[in-house]
Amino acid sequence: MASVPSLASSVNQRVADALASALPEAGGADPLLRRSDRADFQANGILALAKKAKANPRELATTVVEGIPTGELIQEIEVSGPGFLNITVADRAIISTLAARAADDRLGVPLNASAGTTVIDYAQPNVAKEMHVGHLRSAVIGAAMVEILEFTGEKVVRRHHIGDWGTQFGMLIQYLLEHPHELDHKSGDGDEQASGEEAMSNLNRLYKASRALFDSDEEFKTRARARVVDLQAGEPETLALWQRFVDESKIYFYSVFNKLDMDIQDPDVVGESGYNDMLVETCKLLEESGVAVRSNGALCVFFEDVKGPDGNPTPLIVQKSDGGFGYAATDLSAIRDRVTNLGATELIYVVDARQSLHFKMVFETARRAGWLNDGVKAVQLAFGTVLGKDGKPFKTREGETVRLVDLLDEAVERATAVVREKAEKVGLTEAEIVENGQYVGIGAVKYADLSTSAARDYKFDLDQMVSLNGDTSVYLQYAYARIRSILRRAGDRKPVAHPELELAPAERALGLHLDGFGELIAEAAAEHAPHKVAAYLYQLSSLFTTFYTECPVVKPEPELVVGENRLFLCELTARTLSKGMSLLGIRTPEKL
């Protein structure tokens, strides 16, 4: 089915046509239509156009209004102030447009005609290290962007750039080779495999022990560095141990992502090691093209606007003076692979804002090398820090980084208690309480993250997150469950759109907001802004609450056609909430 034009786009076109007729030289100009508290919409573009044409803006606005017919689409239009147009749409147009939207499986969300291939880099944990609260935002924001982009027609390739290479692995492997009893004791013995969390907890302890020895024993440090050379050379015993760490870590990663209700596929996990074979060629291409130059033996890229505290240029080091490769070489090789082999037209990196300078330099280097150009762009979807209630980086009481699994388990525990309080009233079984507790708890964590602009820090407050009041996922989930309950209680009466009816103010407000869903999703996709979806859904739930309070749906039972029309608004609201929440990776239980 073709996408359903919104009321805003239909009204905008009417005004644009009348404007072009009144002022031919303004043909194609944007009337700058937006929602208004003075009417349904306000067009503000006439002032600037009149000034450019040296015309009286109010006279031009009056001429434009005379050229716009009222009736089926526009009920009333008036000139306000120096030349604004206040526009009220017809009730019939609201319901007719919503009926077309309801008949579309996509709820009228347009497919992007110019969609390309986006490679999105997100959820990047490190092998042999436990995931902590700092890994939350990349995973949650990235997964939401994948869903939003795919729904708007983009071909999306997921990439999880896990940390699986480097000095730390030489250190860890050497330690285990010298302490083999710890390997047998801590990482499973024989055919008996530790669970994902147990295996990672063991690896994490071993990592800390090897790090302590590495920092205190120069001879061990030398042996560990030699082991890195063995790893890079593919020495069989070293490589086999490395692979074991990667495999055990993946089992753990997938168990955590499963708690987060995220689907991470093995082929999408391409860590730092996946680009090893490209590193030498990447450096060669950069050096031969003059993009990178040798400086004190290292291969560097310099930038006029990047200087250190001493005022001297701070370069991007692609290859170290000892021949080793830095993160930049891997990131640049990944860009080459994603553009050349995956056909990317856009690269999105969901990465901590503190890495912004690194990615700024990497992207600029790739542009100079010709790997990024007008047809291929790269952006960092930078995110802020998760803070505790005290406004400081989120830590345990002992000052340790909070383990992600502990945080998620506590969220589910708190949410299950909230669900249990109302379980008897809605007739939930114990199995439904447990399942809904998972959905509410994980949804609460995701929504708290996604309802904040990615670039901003946010406070992690579980008490607030699982609250039934305020801007929380629980409030949205309960709104959805309430609507499903209303539809069940309606019995034989069915949702039917009745464009001929006059709408109450709360019905109009709800209907106009529902109509904006398609344009909102397109905007969130284009701007990489999942928080706009969250804000839309919260306002939708709030408008529904007002509608339900002011407009009886089931009791007291309204006149048949009025009741059917209100049930229609209920059903479309539920479908919109469900779809919007699913794009954020949040479930909507039928009963709650």
Coordinates of C-alpha atoms in Angstrom, one line a residue:
M1 CA 0.0 0.0 0.0
A2 CA 1.2 3.5 -0.8
S3 CA 2.1 5.6 2.2
V4 CA -0.7 7.7 3.6
P5 CA -0.2 11.5 3.3
S6 CA -0.5 13.1 6.7
L7 CA -2.9 16.0 7.4
A8 CA 0.1 18.3 7.8
S9 CA 1.5 17.4 4.4
S10 CA -2.0 17.7 2.7
V11 CA -2.5 21.1 4.3
N12 CA 1.0 22.2 3.5
Q13 CA 0.4 21.4 -0.1
R14 CA -2.8 23.4 -0.2
V15 CA -1.1 26.4 1.3
A16 CA 2.0 26.0 -1.0
D17 CA -0.3 25.9 -4.1
A18 CA -2.2 29.0 -3.0
L19 CA 1.1 30.8 -2.2
A20 CA 2.6 30.0 -5.6
S21 CA -0.6 31.3 -7.3
A22 CA -0.5 34.6 -5.3
L23 CA 3.2 35.1 -5.6
P24 CA 4.5 33.1 -8.7
E25 CA 8.1 33.8 -8.0
A26 CA 7.7 31.9 -4.7
G27 CA 6.8 28.7 -6.5
G28 CA 8.0 25.7 -4.5
A29 CA 8.6 27.8 -1.3
D30 CA 8.0 26.1 2.0
P31 CA 5.0 27.7 3.9
L32 CA 6.7 26.5 7.2
L33 CA 3.7 24.7 8.6
R34 CA 3.8 23.6 12.2
R35 CA 1.4 22.5 15.0
S36 CA 0.1 25.5 17.0
D37 CA -1.7 26.1 20.3
R38 CA -3.7 28.9 18.5
A39 CA -5.2 26.5 15.9
D40 CA -4.4 23.0 14.6
F41 CA -1.6 24.4 12.4
Q42 CA 0.2 27.7 11.8
A43 CA 2.0 28.7 8.5
N44 CA 4.8 31.1 9.2
G45 CA 6.6 31.3 5.9
I46 CA 4.7 34.2 4.3
L47 CA 6.6 36.9 6.3
A48 CA 10.0 36.0 4.9
L49 CA 8.7 35.6 1.4
A50 CA 6.8 38.9 1.5
K51 CA 10.0 40.7 2.7
K52 CA 12.0 39.1 -0.2
A53 CA 9.3 40.2 -2.7
K54 CA 9.0 43.6 -1.1
A55 CA 5.3 42.9 -0.5
N56 CA 3.0 43.7 2.4
P57 CA 3.0 40.3 4.4
R58 CA -0.6 40.7 5.7
E59 CA -2.0 41.6 2.3
L60 CA -0.1 38.6 0.8
A61 CA -1.5 36.3 3.5
T62 CA -5.0 37.6 2.8
T63 CA -4.6 36.8 -0.9
V64 CA -3.3 33.3 -0.1
V65 CA -6.2 32.6 2.2
E66 CA -8.7 33.7 -0.6
G67 CA -7.1 31.0 -2.8
I68 CA -7.6 28.1 -0.3
P69 CA -10.9 26.4 -0.4
T70 CA -12.5 25.3 2.9
G71 CA -14.6 22.2 3.3
E72 CA -13.4 18.6 3.3
L73 CA -9.8 19.2 4.4
I74 CA -9.6 22.7 5.9
Q75 CA -12.5 23.9 8.1
E76 CA -11.2 27.4 8.8
I77 CA -8.2 29.6 8.0
E78 CA -7.5 33.1 9.3
V79 CA -4.8 35.7 9.0
S80 CA -3.1 36.4 12.3
G81 CA -0.7 39.2 13.3
P82 CA 1.6 40.4 10.6
G83 CA 0.9 37.5 8.2
F84 CA 0.7 34.2 10.0
L85 CA -2.0 31.7 8.9
N86 CA -3.9 29.9 11.6
I87 CA -5.5 26.8 10.1
T88 CA -8.1 24.5 11.6
V89 CA -8.7 21.2 9.8
A90 CA -12.1 19.6 9.4
D91 CA -13.2 16.8 11.8
R92 CA -14.0 14.7 8.8
A93 CA -10.5 15.0 7.4
I94 CA -9.0 13.9 10.7
I95 CA -11.0 10.6 10.9
S96 CA -10.8 9.9 7.2
T97 CA -7.0 10.3 7.2
L98 CA -6.7 8.1 10.3
A99 CA -8.9 5.5 8.7
A100 CA -6.5 5.3 5.8
R101 CA -3.6 5.1 8.3
A102 CA -5.4 2.2 10.2
A103 CA -5.9 0.3 6.9
D104 CA -2.1 0.3 6.3
D105 CA 0.0 -2.4 8.1
R106 CA 2.8 0.3 8.4
L107 CA 0.4 2.8 10.0
G108 CA 1.1 5.2 7.2
V109 CA 4.9 5.4 7.9
P110 CA 6.5 6.1 4.5
L111 CA 9.3 4.1 3.0
N112 CA 12.4 6.2 2.3
A113 CA 12.6 6.2 -1.5
S114 CA 16.3 7.2 -1.4
A115 CA 17.3 4.6 1.3
G116 CA 20.7 3.0 1.0
T117 CA 22.8 0.7 3.1
T118 CA 23.7 1.7 6.6
V119 CA 26.4 -0.1 8.6
I120 CA 25.8 0.5 12.3
D121 CA 28.5 -0.2 14.8
Y122 CA 27.1 -0.7 18.3
A123 CA 27.2 -3.0 21.4
Q124 CA 31.0 -3.4 21.6
P125 CA 32.0 -5.3 24.7
N126 CA 35.5 -6.6 25.3
V127 CA 36.6 -10.2 25.3
A128 CA 37.6 -11.5 28.8
K129 CA 36.0 -8.6 30.5
E130 CA 32.6 -8.4 32.2
M131 CA 30.1 -6.0 30.7
H132 CA 29.3 -3.0 32.9
V133 CA 26.9 -0.1 33.0
G134 CA 29.1 1.7 30.5
H135 CA 28.2 -0.8 27.8
L136 CA 24.4 -0.2 28.2
R137 CA 23.9 2.9 26.1
S138 CA 25.7 1.7 22.9
A139 CA 23.7 -1.5 22.9
V140 CA 20.3 0.1 23.6
I141 CA 20.7 3.2 21.4
G142 CA 22.2 1.1 18.6
A143 CA 19.5 -1.6 18.6
A144 CA 16.7 1.1 18.5
M145 CA 18.4 2.8 15.5
V146 CA 18.6 -0.5 13.7
E147 CA 14.9 -1.1 14.2
I148 CA 13.9 2.5 13.2
L149 CA 16.1 2.6 10.1
E150 CA 15.0 -0.9 8.9
F151 CA 11.4 0.1 9.3
T152 CA 11.8 3.2 7.1
G153 CA 13.3 1.0 4.3
E154 CA 17.1 1.2 5.0
K155 CA 19.2 -1.9 4.4
V156 CA 21.0 -2.2 7.8
V157 CA 24.1 -4.2 8.4
R158 CA 24.9 -4.7 12.1
R159 CA 28.5 -4.7 13.3
H160 CA 29.6 -5.5 16.8
H161 CA 33.2 -4.4 17.0
I162 CA 34.2 -6.3 20.1
G163 CA 37.6 -5.8 21.7
D164 CA 39.4 -9.1 20.9
W165 CA 43.0 -8.2 20.1
G166 CA 46.0 -6.4 21.6
T167 CA 48.5 -6.4 24.4
Q168 CA 46.0 -7.6 27.0
F169 CA 45.6 -11.0 25.3
G170 CA 49.4 -11.6 25.3
M171 CA 49.3 -10.8 29.0
L172 CA 46.3 -13.1 29.7
I173 CA 47.6 -16.0 27.6
Q174 CA 51.1 -15.9 29.1
Y175 CA 49.6 -15.9 32.6
L176 CA 47.5 -18.9 31.9
L177 CA 50.3 -20.8 30.3
E178 CA 52.3 -20.2 33.4
H179 CA 49.4 -21.0 35.8
P180 CA 47.6 -23.9 34.0
H181 CA 45.9 -25.1 37.1
E182 CA 43.9 -21.8 37.3
L183 CA 42.7 -22.4 33.7
D184 CA 41.4 -25.9 34.6
H185 CA 39.9 -24.8 37.9
K186 CA 38.4 -21.5 36.8
S187 CA 37.2 -22.0 33.2
G188 CA 35.6 -25.4 33.4
D189 CA 37.2 -28.8 33.4
G190 CA 37.0 -31.4 30.6
D191 CA 33.6 -31.5 29.1
E192 CA 32.0 -29.5 31.9
Q193 CA 31.4 -26.0 30.7
A194 CA 30.8 -23.0 32.9
S195 CA 27.7 -20.9 32.2
G196 CA 28.2 -17.6 30.3
E197 CA 28.3 -15.5 33.5
E198 CA 30.5 -18.0 35.4
A199 CA 33.0 -18.3 32.6
M200 CA 33.2 -14.5 32.2
S201 CA 33.5 -14.0 36.0
N202 CA 36.4 -16.4 36.0
L203 CA 38.1 -14.8 33.0
N204 CA 37.6 -11.4 34.6
R205 CA 39.4 -12.6 37.8
L206 CA 42.2 -14.1 35.7
Y207 CA 42.5 -10.9 33.7
K208 CA 42.9 -8.8 36.9
A209 CA 45.6 -11.3 38.2
S210 CA 47.5 -11.1 35.0
R211 CA 47.2 -7.3 34.9
A212 CA 48.6 -7.1 38.5
L213 CA 51.6 -9.3 37.5
F214 CA 52.1 -7.4 34.3
D215 CA 52.3 -4.1 36.2
S216 CA 54.6 -5.4 38.9
D217 CA 57.0 -7.9 37.1
E218 CA 59.2 -6.6 34.3
E219 CA 60.2 -10.1 33.2
F220 CA 56.6 -11.2 33.0
K221 CA 55.8 -8.0 31.0
T222 CA 58.6 -8.9 28.5
R223 CA 57.2 -12.5 28.2
A224 CA 53.7 -11.2 27.7
R225 CA 54.7 -8.8 25.0
A226 CA 56.6 -11.6 23.2
R227 CA 53.3 -13.6 23.5
V228 CA 51.5 -10.8 21.6
V229 CA 54.0 -11.3 18.7
D230 CA 53.2 -15.1 18.8
L231 CA 49.5 -14.3 18.7
Q232 CA 49.9 -11.9 15.7
A233 CA 52.0 -14.6 14.0
G234 CA 49.3 -17.2 14.5
E235 CA 51.3 -19.5 16.7
P236 CA 48.9 -22.5 17.2
E237 CA 48.9 -22.9 21.0
T238 CA 48.6 -19.2 21.5
L239 CA 45.9 -18.8 18.9
A240 CA 43.9 -21.8 20.4
L241 CA 43.9 -20.2 23.8
W242 CA 42.9 -16.8 22.3
Q243 CA 40.0 -18.5 20.5
R244 CA 38.8 -20.2 23.7
F245 CA 38.7 -16.8 25.4
V246 CA 36.7 -15.3 22.5
D247 CA 34.2 -18.2 22.4
E248 CA 33.6 -18.2 26.1
S249 CA 33.2 -14.4 26.1
K250 CA 30.7 -14.7 23.3
I251 CA 28.6 -17.1 25.3
Y252 CA 28.6 -14.6 28.1
F253 CA 27.9 -11.6 25.8
Y254 CA 24.9 -13.4 24.2
S255 CA 23.5 -14.2 27.7
V256 CA 23.6 -10.5 28.7
F257 CA 22.1 -9.4 25.4
N258 CA 19.4 -12.0 25.9
K259 CA 18.6 -10.4 29.3
L260 CA 18.3 -7.1 27.4
D261 CA 15.9 -8.8 25.0
M262 CA 18.2 -8.1 22.0
D263 CA 19.0 -10.4 19.1
I264 CA 22.7 -10.5 18.4
Q265 CA 23.7 -12.8 15.6
D266 CA 27.2 -14.4 15.5
P267 CA 28.0 -13.3 11.9
D268 CA 27.4 -9.7 13.0
V269 CA 30.2 -9.9 15.6
V270 CA 33.4 -8.8 13.8
G271 CA 35.9 -7.7 16.3
E272 CA 39.3 -5.9 16.0
S273 CA 40.9 -9.2 14.9
G274 CA 38.6 -9.3 11.9
Y275 CA 40.6 -6.6 10.2
N276 CA 44.1 -7.8 10.9
D277 CA 44.8 -8.9 7.3
M278 CA 44.0 -5.3 6.1
L279 CA 46.2 -3.3 8.5
V280 CA 49.4 -3.4 6.4
E281 CA 47.6 -2.4 3.2
T282 CA 45.7 0.4 5.0
C283 CA 49.0 1.9 6.2
K284 CA 50.6 1.5 2.7
L285 CA 47.7 3.2 1.0
L286 CA 47.7 6.1 3.5
E287 CA 51.5 6.6 3.2
E288 CA 51.7 6.3 -0.6
S289 CA 48.9 8.8 -1.0
G290 CA 50.6 11.2 1.4
V291 CA 47.6 11.3 3.7
A292 CA 49.9 9.8 6.5
V293 CA 53.6 10.6 7.0
R294 CA 56.4 9.2 9.1
S295 CA 57.2 11.1 12.3
N296 CA 59.8 9.7 14.7
G297 CA 59.3 6.3 13.1
A298 CA 55.5 6.3 13.6
L299 CA 53.0 6.6 10.7
C300 CA 50.9 9.7 11.6
V301 CA 48.1 11.9 10.2
F302 CA 48.2 15.5 11.2
F303 CA 45.4 18.1 11.5
E304 CA 45.7 21.8 11.8
D305 CA 42.9 22.1 14.3
V306 CA 44.1 19.3 16.7
K307 CA 46.8 20.4 19.1
G308 CA 48.0 19.2 22.4
P309 CA 48.4 21.2 25.7
D310 CA 51.8 22.4 24.5
G311 CA 50.4 23.8 21.3
N312 CA 52.0 21.3 19.1
P313 CA 49.9 19.2 16.6
T314 CA 48.5 16.0 18.0
P315 CA 48.5 13.4 15.3
L316 CA 46.4 10.3 14.7
I317 CA 48.9 7.5 15.1
V318 CA 48.1 4.7 12.6
Q319 CA 51.2 2.7 13.1
K320 CA 53.5 2.9 16.1
S321 CA 57.3 3.3 15.8
D322 CA 57.8 -0.3 16.9
G323 CA 55.7 -1.5 14.0
G324 CA 52.6 -2.2 16.0
F325 CA 49.2 -1.0 15.0
G326 CA 46.9 1.3 17.0
Y327 CA 43.1 1.5 17.1
A328 CA 43.2 4.0 14.2
A329 CA 44.6 1.4 11.8
T330 CA 41.8 -1.0 12.8
D331 CA 39.1 1.6 12.5
L332 CA 40.3 2.8 9.1
S333 CA 40.5 -0.8 7.9
A334 CA 36.9 -1.3 9.1
I335 CA 35.8 1.7 7.1
R336 CA 37.5 0.4 4.0
D337 CA 35.8 -3.0 4.5
R338 CA 32.3 -1.6 5.2
V339 CA 32.4 0.8 2.2
T340 CA 34.1 -1.6 -0.3
N341 CA 32.7 -5.0 0.7
L342 CA 29.4 -4.2 2.4
G343 CA 28.4 -1.3 0.0
A344 CA 27.7 1.1 2.8
T345 CA 26.3 4.5 2.0
E346 CA 26.3 5.5 5.6
L347 CA 28.3 4.5 8.6
I348 CA 26.9 5.1 12.1
Y349 CA 29.1 4.6 15.2
V350 CA 27.2 4.4 18.5
V351 CA 30.2 5.3 20.7
D352 CA 30.8 7.2 23.9
A353 CA 31.1 11.0 23.4
R354 CA 34.6 10.8 25.1
Q355 CA 35.9 9.2 21.9
S356 CA 34.6 12.1 19.7
L357 CA 38.1 13.4 18.9
H358 CA 39.4 10.0 17.8
F359 CA 36.5 9.5 15.5
K360 CA 36.7 13.0 14.1
M361 CA 40.3 12.3 13.1
V362 CA 39.5 8.8 11.8
F363 CA 36.6 10.1 9.6
E364 CA 38.7 13.0 8.3
T365 CA 41.6 10.7 7.5
A366 CA 39.2 8.4 5.6
R367 CA 37.8 11.4 3.7
R368 CA 41.3 12.5 2.7
A369 CA 42.0 8.9 1.5
G370 CA 38.8 8.9 -0.6
W371 CA 37.1 6.1 1.4
L372 CA 34.5 8.5 2.5
N373 CA 33.0 11.0 0.0
D374 CA 29.8 12.7 -1.0
G375 CA 28.2 9.3 -1.6
V376 CA 29.4 7.7 1.7
K377 CA 29.1 9.5 5.0
A378 CA 30.2 8.5 8.5
V379 CA 28.7 9.9 11.7
Q380 CA 29.3 9.2 15.4
L381 CA 26.1 8.9 17.3
A382 CA 27.8 10.0 20.5
F383 CA 26.3 9.3 23.9
G384 CA 26.8 10.7 27.3
T385 CA 27.5 9.0 30.7
V386 CA 25.2 7.0 32.9
L387 CA 25.1 8.8 36.3
G388 CA 24.0 7.7 39.7
K389 CA 21.4 9.5 41.7
D390 CA 24.1 11.8 43.0
G391 CA 24.9 13.0 39.6
K392 CA 28.3 11.3 39.5
P393 CA 29.4 8.4 37.3
F394 CA 27.4 5.3 38.3
K395 CA 29.4 3.1 40.7
T396 CA 28.9 0.6 43.5
R397 CA 29.2 1.7 47.1
E398 CA 32.7 0.2 47.0
G399 CA 33.5 2.5 44.0
E400 CA 33.5 -0.4 41.5
T401 CA 31.9 -0.2 38.1
V402 CA 28.4 -1.6 38.2
R403 CA 28.1 -5.0 36.5
L404 CA 25.4 -4.8 33.8
V405 CA 23.8 -8.2 34.7
D406 CA 23.4 -7.1 38.3
L407 CA 21.7 -3.8 37.2
L408 CA 19.3 -5.7 34.8
D409 CA 18.5 -8.3 37.4
E410 CA 17.6 -5.6 40.0
A411 CA 15.5 -3.8 37.4
V412 CA 13.5 -7.0 36.7
E413 CA 13.1 -7.7 40.4
R414 CA 11.8 -4.2 41.1
A415 CA 9.4 -4.3 38.1
T416 CA 8.1 -7.8 39.0
A417 CA 7.1 -6.4 42.4
V418 CA 5.2 -3.5 40.7
V419 CA 3.4 -6.0 38.4
R420 CA 2.6 -8.3 41.3
E421 CA 0.8 -5.5 43.2
K422 CA -1.8 -5.2 40.4
A423 CA -1.8 -8.9 39.3
E424 CA -4.9 -10.0 41.2
K425 CA -7.0 -7.1 39.8
V426 CA -6.3 -8.0 36.2
G427 CA -6.1 -11.8 36.7
L428 CA -2.4 -12.5 35.9
T429 CA -1.1 -16.0 36.5
E430 CA 2.3 -16.4 38.2
A431 CA 3.9 -17.2 34.8
E432 CA 2.4 -13.9 33.4
I433 CA 3.7 -12.0 36.4
V434 CA 7.2 -13.3 35.8
E435 CA 7.1 -12.7 32.1
N436 CA 5.6 -9.2 32.5
G437 CA 8.2 -8.4 35.2
Q438 CA 10.9 -9.1 32.6
Y439 CA 9.2 -6.9 30.0
V440 CA 8.6 -4.0 32.4
G441 CA 12.0 -4.2 34.0
I442 CA 14.0 -4.3 30.8
G443 CA 11.7 -1.8 29.1
A444 CA 12.2 0.6 32.1
V445 CA 16.0 0.5 31.6
K446 CA 15.8 0.9 27.9
Y447 CA 13.3 3.7 28.0
A448 CA 15.2 5.7 30.6
D449 CA 18.1 5.6 28.2
L450 CA 16.2 6.3 25.0
S451 CA 14.0 9.0 26.4
T452 CA 17.1 11.2 26.9
S453 CA 18.9 12.7 23.9
A454 CA 21.8 10.4 23.3
A455 CA 24.4 13.2 23.7
R456 CA 23.2 14.0 27.3
D457 CA 24.2 12.2 30.5
Y458 CA 21.3 10.7 32.5
K459 CA 20.7 9.6 36.0
F460 CA 20.0 5.9 36.6
D461 CA 17.2 5.8 39.2
L462 CA 15.4 2.5 39.3
D463 CA 12.7 3.9 41.6
Q464 CA 11.8 6.5 39.0
M465 CA 12.2 4.0 36.1
V466 CA 9.6 1.6 37.3
S467 CA 7.1 4.3 38.5
L468 CA 3.6 4.1 37.1
N469 CA 3.6 7.9 36.9
G470 CA 5.6 10.3 34.7
D471 CA 7.7 9.7 31.6
T472 CA 8.5 6.0 32.0
S473 CA 8.0 2.9 29.9
V474 CA 5.7 1.5 32.6
Y475 CA 3.3 4.4 32.1
L476 CA 3.3 3.6 28.3
Q477 CA 2.9 -0.1 28.9
Y478 CA 0.0 0.4 31.2
A479 CA -1.6 2.7 28.7
Y480 CA -1.4 0.0 26.1
A481 CA -2.7 -2.7 28.4
R482 CA -5.6 -0.4 29.4
I483 CA -6.6 0.0 25.8
R484 CA -6.5 -3.7 25.2
S485 CA -8.7 -4.1 28.3
I486 CA -11.2 -1.5 26.9
L487 CA -11.4 -3.3 23.6
R488 CA -12.0 -6.6 25.3
R489 CA -14.8 -5.1 27.5
A490 CA -16.5 -3.6 24.4
G491 CA -17.9 -7.0 23.7
D492 CA -19.7 -7.2 20.3
R493 CA -19.2 -3.5 19.6
K494 CA -16.3 -3.0 17.1
P495 CA -14.0 -0.2 16.2
V496 CA -15.4 1.7 13.2
A497 CA -14.3 5.1 11.8
H498 CA -17.1 7.6 11.4
P499 CA -15.9 10.7 9.6
E500 CA -19.3 12.3 9.7
L501 CA -19.2 12.8 13.5
E502 CA -18.3 16.0 15.2
L503 CA -15.3 15.5 17.5
A504 CA -14.8 16.5 21.1
P505 CA -11.6 18.5 21.8
A506 CA -9.8 15.5 23.4
E507 CA -10.7 13.3 20.3
R508 CA -9.3 16.0 18.0
A509 CA -6.1 16.3 20.0
L510 CA -5.6 12.5 20.1
G511 CA -6.4 12.2 16.4
L512 CA -4.0 15.0 15.3
H513 CA -1.2 13.4 17.3
L514 CA -1.8 10.0 15.9
D515 CA -1.6 11.4 12.4
G516 CA 1.9 12.7 13.0
F517 CA 3.4 9.2 13.6
G518 CA 4.7 8.7 10.1
E519 CA 6.5 12.0 9.8
L520 CA 7.9 11.5 13.4
I521 CA 9.4 8.1 12.5
A522 CA 10.9 9.5 9.3
E523 CA 12.4 12.4 11.3
A524 CA 13.9 10.1 14.0
A525 CA 15.5 8.0 11.3
A526 CA 17.0 11.0 9.4
E527 CA 18.3 12.6 12.6
H528 CA 19.4 9.4 14.4
A529 CA 17.2 10.5 17.3
P530 CA 15.3 7.6 19.0
H531 CA 14.5 10.0 21.9
K532 CA 12.0 11.7 19.6
V533 CA 10.1 8.4 19.3
A534 CA 10.0 8.1 23.1
A535 CA 8.8 11.7 23.5
Y536 CA 6.1 11.1 20.8
L537 CA 4.9 8.0 22.6
Y538 CA 4.8 9.6 26.0
Q539 CA 2.7 12.5 24.6
L540 CA 0.4 9.9 22.9
S541 CA -0.2 8.1 26.2
S542 CA -0.9 11.4 27.9
L543 CA -3.3 12.5 25.3
F544 CA -5.0 9.1 25.5
T545 CA -5.4 9.4 29.2
T546 CA -7.1 12.8 28.7
F547 CA -9.3 11.4 26.0
Y548 CA -10.3 8.4 28.1
T549 CA -11.2 10.7 31.0
E550 CA -13.3 13.1 29.0
C551 CA -14.8 10.8 26.4
P552 CA -16.7 7.6 27.6
V553 CA -15.9 4.6 25.5
V554 CA -17.5 1.6 27.3
K555 CA -19.1 3.0 30.5
P556 CA -21.3 4.9 30.4
E557 CA -22.1 3.5 27.0
P558 CA -22.2 6.3 24.4
E559 CA -24.4 6.3 21.3
L560 CA -23.5 3.4 18.9
V561 CA -21.6 5.4 16.2
V562 CA -19.9 7.6 18.8
G563 CA -18.8 4.5 20.7
E564 CA -17.5 2.8 17.5
N565 CA -15.5 5.9 16.5
R566 CA -14.0 6.1 20.0
L567 CA -13.1 2.4 19.9
F568 CA -11.5 3.1 16.5
L569 CA -9.3 5.8 18.1
C570 CA -8.5 3.4 21.0
E571 CA -7.4 0.6 18.6
L572 CA -5.3 2.9 16.5
T573 CA -3.7 4.4 19.6
A574 CA -2.8 0.8 20.8
R575 CA -1.3 -0.2 17.4
T576 CA 0.7 3.0 17.3
L577 CA 2.0 2.5 20.9
S578 CA 2.9 -1.1 20.2
K579 CA 4.7 -0.3 17.0
G580 CA 6.5 2.7 18.4
M581 CA 7.6 0.7 21.5
S582 CA 8.8 -2.2 19.4
L583 CA 11.0 0.2 17.4
L584 CA 12.6 1.1 20.8
G585 CA 13.0 -2.6 21.6
I586 CA 10.3 -2.6 24.3
R587 CA 7.5 -5.1 24.7
T588 CA 3.9 -4.2 25.3
P589 CA 2.1 -6.9 27.4
E590 CA -1.6 -7.4 26.6
K591 CA -2.5 -7.4 30.3
L592 CA -0.7 -5.6 33.0

